[in-house]
Structures are given as structure tokens and as C-alpha cells.
């Protein structure tokens, strides 16, 4: 197994308040790794640190053997990392088509982009039906599929997903979970999945890290964590 | 009647171009560019200099206006607005900066071009007379058609090119656009340059008809802001609607209300205030179309 992404003792601050306090995690090529934890634990901050949306204060981030902290967001995307942000962030007044094309912004081979577009529309047939519709008028579930499709348009090697189940009907959460599994299998992309829905996250990931107030408190194989009493008590209790 | 409509369309096309530049800058950077009218005046003087002083063809003057204003817009964004936006979270900082730039450009124009009214010789002669129902000089028709072609070009650019799509994305969600790999700093500069360029182009177009003088900057900015108040700020369709509505109202006013004295703008301001009381976001009000 080749190591794809490594965090070494990463610290991240918002002004004077820390959000990550010495986080070390890793992700191997082909893996799906879940980050679980309560509100404010620092899950999204990890993704923001990877993409360069937020500068880290100390520590190192390595991707494919290269140090990437300090790289611009655009260059991170070009290196093959695509992110589906928290709250979806569709371009509301653009058509589904234009939203998807924005996902391929860093690519220039038109024929190749068209092939990716076809495969995304094949994967999410709903998007094909809504191709010309303004993204802001899609349902929450459709928007979520669209932003996953938008990220895939970049042809990423690493896909970062921030709470894809947030605000989506339980039935659709199943669909999204299946889509994530299928994507990692078919496209050979590695996935870093942030979820509040720990049961879903653990059921579709290989390994997981549990975070609490900016530190990793537990980690291991997802199926082991699923049976772990501490995880059960802290994260699996009331959900679903 | 036909005459009023044609005059309104002619005026409206110029106004819509001005409003498009202003609304583009607003939607990309959340900056109210109070210097927009001065940029228009500068564009007029550049065309005047190239055509009347250097004796080059009108089209060269127009291109020169576009280039000069694009460069001015890019520089103003990169060296003034971008640093201020980075350092200050307060909206009024960029407003004060824009107002400062307006005064500065006024001073520069006074220094370089003087305070005299300037114009260029007619680019085409003759008058279209359709049965005395529509009487319009050919040069106005040409300028009107050019303005409409530029509006169409702008829309096509925003809708169908990669750069246009990136600017729309940036206006709708900065973070998401950044995550798609859009270089935010570069596209903000590009957008500002494009907005300023549109102002400069209208200045270059109108210098052939109405001429240009230093005093036109402020009033042009006011008209531009009225148009986006009518249409809705930050929306392409709103800027175009606002431009044509203002053009039409002026045209009606100048024909119908002229008998009662110079009350056209009084009426326009009054109706705008009433309209905004009912619909503060303007006709098409939403973040971006
Ligand atoms: N822009 C910001 N400015 C200031 N503090 C922030 C900002 N974003 C996050 N924080 C703080 O940093 C900490 C970690 O936030 P983060 O968004 O990483 O949490 P999270 O685990 O993703 O939570 P959630 O499940 O609610 O999305 C929280 O205490 C949060 O309040
Ligand atoms: Mg979060």
C-alpha cells in the first residue's frame, strides 16, 4: 500500500483559537477513510487544511510524497485533490451543466472533459434530467449528487467529502452512501469522508479517525470501531 | 411614438453597457465603483486624443479606450482594491477608496485633457428619415448598433466562455469557485478590468455624438447607480433592463415632458424612490444571473 496523504502534527488556528491541536493522520491509495466526531471537533478544518483554504500554523501535510501545505488551492486541485464542501455550495444561478463544467475548470482537454461528463451523468441520471435547470432549484439530495459529480469532473485521485448526508432524507443518504462506495471502486479514487452520521461513515469506510476538540482520540479499522463500546457510547447512540 | 422608442433604445444601449460594467465589478468584489463615471470620461478622452489629435481612424480610438481602461481597471484592482479588501473587513473602506479614485481620476483628467468640452468629427454623415416618423442621424444608428453588439458580445462571453463561467461562479460562491481551482485574485482583477473597459468603450462611443467633458463623470456614475437600483445590483439581466428603462424614460421625458420645462430627471428620481420603497432589490434582484 502506498501512502497518499499524511498529516504530521498539524496545528490550525482561527485567529487565536485552535481547531487542530497536533493532528496526525494518514490515508493510503485506494482507501476510504472516515473522520467522525462531534460538532466543532475539527473535521472540516482538516479538509480545509488539505485544500489550502486555511493555512496551518505548524506541522506538515504530505501528498504523494510531496509536501503540500502552503500550496495554493488552485494548485492543490491540479494535483488531483477535489473537495465537496460542507453545505454543498452549489452555484445557485448556474445550470447543472455549468456547475459540472466548473468542476473541470483546471482541465483543458475538451474531449476528455466530455468523457468525464458522460460518466458523471451516467452515474447520476437525475442530473441528466435536470441538465439545464438552475442548480439552486434542485432538491437537497439532487444538489448533493451534483456537487459530488462536480468534484469528479476534476478527475481527482483523492476526493474529500464534507458531510454529504447533511440535511438529506434518510432514504437518499443510502443512495449517497452507495454512490461513494461505487465511486471509490470504479474510479480508483481514494476518499476522505467527514461525517456526523457515524454509522453510515463507518459502514462504508476502511478505516476511521475519531476526533474530539482538535485531537484524534481513537483510530482503527472501521468494522472494529463499529463494535467499540467507546464509539458506540459517544457516536452511535441516538443516530438512525 | 416610433421616434421615442428608437431614441430610447439608442440611449438605453449605451446606459446598459455602463451598468453592466458597474454590476460586474459589484458582483465579483462587492465593490461599489463610484469612479465608474470617471472611467467613462477617461475613455471618451482617449478616443478623442487618438481620433482628433492623432488623426487615426475611429475604430483605433475605440480600441485604445478599451485597452487603456482595462489596464487602469486592472491596476486599480490589483494595487488598491485587493490590498484594502485583504486588510479591512469593513464595507465602507472600499467605498471610500472608490470615491477617492473618482476624485483622483477627475484631477488626472483635468491635468492631462483640460476642462474644455471635446468632440470628434462625425464618423458618418447623413440622416435617416423614415417618413418623418423616425428621424435619426446615421452616426447615432451606427453607435447604437455597436453598443448593442457589445452587449451581446458581453453576454456571450459570460455565458459560454470558460473565463465568463469562472466569473459567474466567483460571484455566486467565492469559496466554491476557489475549490474548483479558480485563481480568485486573477479573476477579480480580470473582472475589474472588464468592467472598467466597458465604461471606457461607452465613453469612446459617445464622444462621437455628445462629446465629452470633465464634468460628465459624477452624473454618469449617478445614472449608472440608478440603473442598477432599477434592475437589481449584481444581475446581468438587471443591468440591461435598468439601462434600457432609464434610456426609455429619458427619451419619453425629453419628448413629452419637455413642454413643462426641465423636469425629466425630477420625475425619474421621484418614481425611482417610490419604486424602491416597494421593491428595494430592484426588478431582477438576486445575487447574480
Ligand atoms: N471561520 C472560523 N472562524 C473561527 N472559528 C472557526 C471557524 N471555522 C471553524 N471554527 C472553529 O474551529 C473549530 C473546529 O471547526 P470545524 O469546522 O473544523 O469543526 P467540524 O468538526 O467540522 O464541526 P461540524 O460537525 O459542526 O461541521 C470549532 O470550534 C469552530 O467553532
Ligand atoms: Mg464541519
Coordinates of N, CA and C in Angstrom, one line a residue, chain A residues 20 90 144 146 154 179 205 213 217 226:
Chain A
X20 N -7.2 22.6 15.3 CA -6.5 21.3 15.2 C -5.3 21.4 16.1
X90 N -23.5 24.9 -4.0 CA -23.7 24.9 -5.5 C -23.6 26.3 -6.0
X144 N -26.7 17.5 -3.7 CA -25.6 16.7 -3.2 C -24.9 15.9 -4.3
X146 N -25.1 16.5 -7.4 CA -24.4 17.4 -8.3 C -23.0 17.8 -7.9
X154 N -13.2 17.0 -11.9 CA -11.8 17.4 -11.9 C -10.9 16.1 -12.1
X179 N -23.3 5.5 -3.7 CA -22.6 6.2 -4.7 C -21.1 6.4 -4.3
X205 N -16.5 2.8 5.1 CA -15.0 3.2 5.1 C -14.2 2.0 5.5
X213 N -12.4 17.9 20.0 CA -11.7 19.2 20.2 C -10.3 19.2 19.7
X217 N -8.8 11.0 19.0 CA -8.9 10.3 20.2 C -9.0 8.8 20.0
X226 N -16.8 0.1 14.8 CA -18.3 -0.1 14.8 C -18.7 -0.9 16.1

